[in-house]
Tab-separated table of C-alpha atoms and ligand atoms in Angstrom:
chain	number	residue	atom	x	y	z
I	1	MET	CA	-19.000	-23.470	13.834
I	2	ARG	CA	-18.863	-25.168	10.458
I	3	ILE	CA	-18.719	-22.549	7.728
I	4	CYS	CA	-19.079	-23.160	4.001
I	5	ARG	CA	-19.052	-21.175	0.770
I	6	PHE	CA	-21.764	-22.178	-1.674
I	7	ASN	CA	-23.597	-21.267	-4.902
I	8	GLY	CA	-21.139	-18.603	-5.975
I	9	ASN	CA	-19.790	-16.844	-2.894
I	10	ARG	CA	-22.704	-17.277	-0.519
I	11	LEU	CA	-21.819	-17.994	3.103
I	12	GLY	CA	-23.375	-20.887	4.986
I	13	LEU	CA	-23.432	-22.161	8.519
I	14	VAL	CA	-23.555	-25.954	8.434
I	15	GLU	CA	-25.532	-27.631	11.180
I	16	PRO	CA	-23.840	-30.471	13.106
I	17	ASP	CA	-25.657	-33.137	11.072
I	18	GLY	CA	-23.931	-31.856	7.933
I	19	LEU	CA	-27.245	-31.876	6.071
I	20	THR	CA	-28.690	-28.429	6.734
I	21	VAL	CA	-27.105	-25.109	5.787
I	22	LEU	CA	-28.276	-21.732	7.053
I	23	ASP	CA	-27.700	-18.918	4.567
I	24	VAL	CA	-25.771	-16.268	6.506
I	25	THR	CA	-24.351	-14.400	3.510
I	26	GLU	CA	-25.243	-11.054	5.092
I	27	ALA	CA	-22.529	-11.656	7.688
I	28	LEU	CA	-19.996	-10.861	4.955
I	29	ASP	CA	-21.100	-7.203	5.254
I	30	VAL	CA	-18.890	-6.826	8.343
I	31	ILE	CA	-15.758	-7.319	6.220
I	32	PRO	CA	-14.279	-3.864	5.499
I	33	ASN	CA	-13.868	-2.795	1.895
I	34	GLN	CA	-10.246	-2.636	0.800
I	35	ARG	CA	-8.404	-0.424	-1.618
I	36	TRP	CA	-5.257	-1.289	-3.465
I	37	PRO	CA	-2.910	-2.699	-2.400
I	38	LEU	CA	-4.986	-5.523	-0.918
I	39	ALA	CA	-3.661	-7.150	2.224
I	40	PHE	CA	-2.214	-10.630	1.783
I	41	GLY	CA	-4.607	-13.296	2.893
I	42	ASP	CA	-8.299	-14.091	3.017
I	43	PRO	CA	-10.605	-11.318	4.331
I	44	LEU	CA	-13.212	-13.745	5.688
I	45	ILE	CA	-10.616	-15.453	7.851
I	46	ALA	CA	-8.929	-12.155	8.793
I	47	HIS	CA	-12.270	-10.890	10.151
I	48	LEU	CA	-13.602	-14.208	11.376
I	49	ASP	CA	-14.452	-13.067	14.914
I	50	ALA	CA	-16.665	-10.261	13.616
I	51	VAL	CA	-18.208	-12.527	10.982
I	52	ARG	CA	-19.007	-15.132	13.641
I	53	SER	CA	-20.750	-12.569	15.826
I	54	ARG	CA	-22.865	-11.436	12.883
I	55	ILE	CA	-23.664	-15.067	12.000
I	56	GLU	CA	-24.989	-15.620	15.539
I	57	ALA	CA	-27.288	-12.632	15.134
I	58	LEU	CA	-28.571	-13.843	11.765
I	59	LEU	CA	-29.290	-17.435	12.769
I	60	PRO	CA	-32.869	-17.033	14.030
I	61	THR	CA	-34.084	-15.737	10.660
I	62	ALA	CA	-31.633	-17.420	8.293
I	63	LYS	CA	-33.031	-19.391	5.375
I	64	ARG	CA	-32.532	-23.151	5.766
I	65	LEU	CA	-31.178	-25.096	2.803
I	66	SER	CA	-30.310	-28.711	2.115
I	67	PHE	CA	-26.528	-29.210	1.884
I	68	ASN	CA	-26.906	-31.794	-0.855
I	69	ASP	CA	-28.687	-29.301	-3.126
I	70	LEU	CA	-25.829	-26.792	-3.013
I	71	SER	CA	-22.747	-26.221	-5.119
I	72	ILE	CA	-19.923	-26.231	-2.568
I	73	ASP	CA	-16.811	-24.132	-3.147
I	74	CYS	CA	-13.488	-24.072	-1.303
I	75	PRO	CA	-14.265	-22.297	2.000
I	76	VAL	CA	-11.100	-20.168	1.882
I	77	ALA	CA	-11.292	-18.081	-1.268
I	78	THR	CA	-7.976	-16.232	-1.400
I	79	PRO	CA	-5.173	-17.698	0.717
I	80	SER	CA	-1.830	-15.999	0.163
I	81	LYS	CA	-0.238	-19.423	-0.029
I	82	ILE	CA	-0.843	-23.128	0.314
I	83	ILE	CA	1.946	-24.659	2.368
I	84	ALA	CA	2.389	-28.414	2.234
I	85	ALA	CA	4.372	-30.978	4.178
I	86	PRO	CA	6.196	-33.719	2.254
I	87	ASN	CA	6.799	-37.184	3.702
I	88	ASN	CA	5.270	-36.475	7.105
I	89	TYR	CA	3.984	-39.972	7.967
I	90	THR	CA	6.575	-42.738	8.469
I	91	LYS	CA	4.543	-45.426	6.677
I	92	HIS	CA	4.108	-43.134	3.669
I	93	VAL	CA	7.873	-42.561	3.592
I	94	GLU	CA	8.318	-46.356	3.628
I	95	GLU	CA	5.844	-46.924	0.776
I	96	ALA	CA	7.508	-44.165	-1.259
I	97	ARG	CA	10.891	-45.857	-0.773
I	98	ALA	CA	9.446	-49.220	-1.820
I	99	ASP	CA	7.480	-48.078	-4.886
I	100	VAL	CA	9.331	-46.680	-7.876
I	101	GLY	CA	5.938	-45.510	-9.160
I	102	ILE	CA	5.990	-42.938	-6.371
I	103	ASN	CA	9.658	-42.010	-6.074
I	104	PHE	CA	10.838	-42.481	-9.712
I	105	GLY	CA	14.182	-43.613	-8.359
I	106	ALA	CA	14.859	-40.411	-6.442
I	107	PRO	CA	16.019	-40.665	-2.828
I	108	VAL	CA	13.065	-40.324	-0.453
I	109	MET	CA	14.051	-37.916	2.295
I	110	THR	CA	12.264	-37.042	5.507
I	111	ILE	CA	10.506	-33.760	6.167
I	112	ALA	CA	13.381	-32.666	8.416
I	113	GLU	CA	15.726	-33.038	5.444
I	114	MET	CA	13.378	-31.583	2.826
I	115	GLY	CA	11.627	-28.626	4.409
I	116	LEU	CA	8.177	-27.627	3.193
I	117	PHE	CA	6.866	-26.752	-0.267
I	118	LEU	CA	4.242	-24.442	-1.752
I	119	LYS	CA	1.315	-25.196	-4.011
I	120	ALA	CA	0.015	-22.430	-6.270
I	121	SER	CA	-3.347	-20.932	-5.293
I	122	ASN	CA	-4.715	-21.528	-8.800
I	123	SER	CA	-4.875	-25.203	-7.822
I	124	LEU	CA	-7.699	-24.630	-5.307
I	125	SER	CA	-10.986	-26.385	-5.936
I	126	GLY	CA	-14.092	-27.170	-3.946
I	127	ALA	CA	-16.003	-30.340	-3.235
I	128	SER	CA	-18.540	-29.863	-6.025
I	129	ALA	CA	-16.104	-28.974	-8.807
I	130	GLY	CA	-13.733	-31.705	-7.622
I	131	VAL	CA	-10.697	-32.754	-9.624
I	132	THR	CA	-10.264	-32.324	-13.362
I	133	LEU	CA	-7.471	-34.568	-14.603
I	134	PRO	CA	-4.937	-32.960	-16.931
I	135	LYS	CA	-4.338	-34.689	-20.225
I	136	LEU	CA	-1.159	-36.486	-19.232
I	137	ASP	CA	-0.085	-40.074	-19.668
I	138	ARG	CA	1.054	-40.152	-16.054
I	139	ARG	CA	0.043	-41.573	-12.708
I	140	ILE	CA	-2.059	-39.059	-10.729
I	141	ASP	CA	-2.586	-39.862	-7.023
I	142	HIS	CA	-4.845	-38.788	-4.188
I	143	GLU	CA	-3.321	-37.649	-0.887
I	144	VAL	CA	-5.824	-36.925	1.899
I	145	GLU	CA	-4.514	-34.485	4.512
I	146	LEU	CA	-5.698	-32.630	7.588
I	147	THR	CA	-5.551	-29.013	6.461
I	148	VAL	CA	-5.079	-26.121	8.842
I	149	ILE	CA	-6.325	-22.589	8.239
I	150	ILE	CA	-4.115	-19.905	9.766
I	151	GLY	CA	-6.119	-17.234	11.569
I	152	LYS	CA	-3.726	-14.361	12.109
I	153	GLN	CA	-0.450	-12.987	10.845
I	154	GLY	CA	2.683	-14.379	12.443
I	155	ARG	CA	6.379	-15.008	11.978
I	156	ALA	CA	8.765	-17.114	14.066
I	157	ILE	CA	5.854	-18.606	15.997
I	158	SER	CA	6.846	-20.850	18.883
I	159	ARG	CA	5.569	-24.374	19.242
I	160	GLU	CA	3.863	-23.379	22.498
I	161	GLN	CA	1.891	-20.571	20.833
I	162	ALA	CA	1.300	-22.282	17.495
I	163	LEU	CA	-2.301	-23.394	18.004
I	164	ASP	CA	-3.296	-19.820	18.931
I	165	TYR	CA	-2.685	-19.014	15.260
I	166	VAL	CA	-5.187	-21.579	13.959
I	167	ALA	CA	-8.595	-20.340	12.771
I	168	GLY	CA	-9.919	-23.743	11.819
I	169	TYR	CA	-9.542	-27.117	10.204
I	170	THR	CA	-10.705	-28.595	6.951
I	171	ILE	CA	-10.075	-31.547	4.647
I	172	GLY	CA	-7.472	-31.223	1.916
I	173	LEU	CA	-6.696	-33.343	-1.108
I	174	ASP	CA	-3.129	-32.813	-2.299
I	175	MET	CA	-3.495	-34.235	-5.801
I	176	THR	CA	-0.188	-35.213	-7.321
I	177	VAL	CA	1.285	-36.132	-10.678
I	178	ARG	CA	3.998	-38.688	-9.944
I	179	GLY	CA	7.336	-37.997	-11.561
I	180	LYS	CA	10.707	-36.379	-11.205
I	181	GLU	CA	9.704	-32.754	-11.605
I	182	ASP	CA	9.577	-30.281	-8.747
I	183	ARG	CA	6.636	-30.782	-6.365
I	184	SER	CA	5.388	-27.227	-6.862
I	185	TRP	CA	4.895	-28.076	-10.546
I	186	ARG	CA	3.445	-31.564	-10.164
I	187	LYS	CA	1.014	-30.557	-7.404
I	188	SER	CA	-0.203	-27.175	-8.680
I	189	TYR	CA	-2.287	-28.192	-11.678
I	190	GLU	CA	-5.770	-26.658	-11.806
I	191	THR	CA	-8.073	-28.338	-9.224
I	192	PHE	CA	-5.162	-30.196	-7.543
I	193	SER	CA	-5.875	-28.677	-4.104
I	194	VAL	CA	-9.414	-29.656	-3.197
I	195	VAL	CA	-10.349	-28.118	0.153
I	196	GLY	CA	-13.595	-28.448	2.034
I	197	PRO	CA	-16.405	-29.120	2.185
I	198	TRP	CA	-16.489	-26.544	4.993
I	199	PHE	CA	-14.118	-25.524	7.761
I	200	VAL	CA	-14.609	-26.178	11.436
I	201	THR	CA	-13.544	-23.380	13.750
I	202	ALA	CA	-10.607	-24.232	15.990
I	203	ASP	CA	-12.652	-24.110	19.210
I	204	GLU	CA	-14.475	-27.285	18.095
I	205	ILE	CA	-11.347	-29.443	17.735
I	206	ALA	CA	-9.851	-30.179	21.138
I	207	GLU	CA	-7.120	-32.532	19.919
I	208	PRO	CA	-6.003	-31.872	16.338
I	209	GLY	CA	-3.139	-34.271	17.023
I	210	ASN	CA	-5.500	-37.190	17.448
I	211	LEU	CA	-7.921	-37.277	14.517
I	212	ASP	CA	-8.743	-40.282	12.371
I	213	LEU	CA	-8.544	-39.554	8.656
I	214	SER	CA	-9.356	-41.709	5.669
I	215	ILE	CA	-10.171	-41.793	1.994
I	216	GLU	CA	-12.328	-44.260	0.127
I	217	VAL	CA	-12.224	-44.431	-3.650
I	218	ASN	CA	-15.457	-45.775	-5.150
I	219	GLY	CA	-16.259	-47.279	-1.744
I	220	GLN	CA	-12.881	-48.977	-1.196
I	221	VAL	CA	-10.678	-47.777	1.657
I	222	ARG	CA	-7.304	-46.616	0.346
I	223	GLN	CA	-5.852	-44.487	3.157
I	224	ARG	CA	-6.697	-44.713	6.846
I	225	SER	CA	-4.586	-43.265	9.637
I	226	ASN	CA	-4.605	-40.810	12.534
I	227	THR	CA	-2.895	-37.441	12.902
I	228	SER	CA	-1.079	-38.838	15.962
I	229	SER	CA	1.207	-40.545	13.398
I	230	LEU	CA	2.436	-37.241	11.946
I	231	ILE	CA	6.248	-36.973	12.117
I	232	PHE	CA	6.086	-33.172	12.496
I	233	ASP	CA	2.906	-32.539	14.445
I	234	LEU	CA	0.776	-29.466	13.945
I	235	PRO	CA	2.544	-27.138	16.398
I	236	ARG	CA	5.888	-28.170	14.906
I	237	LEU	CA	4.638	-27.534	11.364
I	238	ILE	CA	3.479	-24.024	12.285
I	239	GLU	CA	6.771	-23.340	14.043
I	240	TYR	CA	8.704	-24.744	11.063
I	241	ALA	CA	6.704	-22.889	8.400
I	242	SER	CA	6.733	-19.566	10.228
I	243	ALA	CA	10.494	-19.726	10.719
I	244	GLY	CA	10.704	-19.139	6.984
I	245	TYR	CA	7.415	-17.638	5.868
I	246	THR	CA	5.261	-14.947	7.405
I	247	LEU	CA	1.877	-16.613	7.825
I	248	PHE	CA	-1.243	-14.640	6.892
I	249	PRO	CA	-4.920	-15.169	7.730
I	250	GLY	CA	-6.302	-17.803	5.399
I	251	ASP	CA	-2.988	-19.464	4.641
I	252	LEU	CA	-3.506	-23.201	4.354
I	253	ILE	CA	-1.142	-25.834	5.687
I	254	MET	CA	-1.640	-29.308	4.236
I	255	THR	CA	-0.072	-31.423	6.943
I	256	GLY	CA	0.995	-34.446	4.905
I	257	THR	CA	-0.527	-37.711	3.782
I	258	PRO	CA	-0.450	-41.176	5.327
I	259	GLU	CA	0.266	-44.435	3.538
I	260	GLY	CA	-2.026	-45.790	0.860
I	261	VAL	CA	-1.621	-43.212	-1.901
I	262	ALA	CA	-2.846	-44.554	-5.224
I	263	SER	CA	-3.911	-43.397	-8.644
I	264	VAL	CA	-7.299	-41.982	-9.620
I	265	SER	CA	-9.233	-42.165	-12.883
I	266	ASP	CA	-12.031	-40.358	-14.687
I	267	GLY	CA	-15.326	-41.149	-12.971
I	268	ASP	CA	-13.911	-41.964	-9.547
I	269	VAL	CA	-15.557	-40.528	-6.442
I	270	LEU	CA	-13.206	-39.800	-3.542
I	271	HIS	CA	-14.878	-39.956	-0.134
I	272	CYS	CA	-12.623	-38.166	2.348
I	273	THR	CA	-13.285	-38.102	6.094
I	274	ILE	CA	-11.573	-36.469	9.051
I	275	GLU	CA	-12.888	-37.085	12.538
I	276	HIS	CA	-14.697	-34.071	14.070
I	277	VAL	CA	-14.249	-32.153	10.785
I	278	GLY	CA	-16.570	-34.025	8.442
I	279	SER	CA	-16.637	-35.772	5.093
I	280	MET	CA	-16.594	-34.704	1.487
I	281	ASN	CA	-17.314	-36.501	-1.749
I	282	VAL	CA	-15.047	-35.360	-4.548
I	283	PRO	CA	-15.720	-36.268	-8.183
I	284	VAL	CA	-12.833	-36.917	-10.569
I	285	ARG	CA	-13.360	-36.012	-14.199
I	286	SER	CA	-11.165	-35.841	-17.261
J	301	MN	MN1	0.864	-34.242	0.268
């Protein structure tokens, strides 16, 4: 299934063509009400099996809408955290070492040396809202990344079991102010984690370790690679992250960006594509 959030917290099932959305908002009724303290994580993802069953029942009578007429929000509303992988493609590590505009003279380490980092959840944005550039006289780059949605709580997850913890896959943009400051500061500005346009449930992606991904900016290809080039592949990332953090349903893991990062400007349109997941057009505004 491809599931989207649209027009202010409505739930949609996206047909395989990506053009038609069935309004299945009523399926949200299966999510139990919570009292304080709320559980960490995203309730839609935590109850995804029940939601999916209800969606199936609603499909025959669901209202059909045109995807292009909808305002598309980030499909995961309240992740407890956004985990991100630095320097996880060799050719991106090489470009960062070669370009002082990326590394600002700092040593460029590998993911095994650096560990992971967190982006603040305030930085989430959806395909329609896109990126709003902060008023900074600084280089701001796109980083397109396969983004994993964790489906159930886990800690110290083994590599062998890691994919059992995945609810689905989506496209992530890890927007970045270049500079010397800590990543969690430079990458957590409002709208700097664009996720969407929908998520694809894990059962539809047979080989997450072999997906083409790309980004075009105003029609020009900037990044193009395949997840087979990840240094830490997806099972390793889940193992690595869960060795430190308890993972909760809805947690997002941005798996790292390939070579070709470059700056964006007001008015740009970022066309991001991941094989078997889909595409999203993301506007950049100042
Ligand atoms: Mn990144």
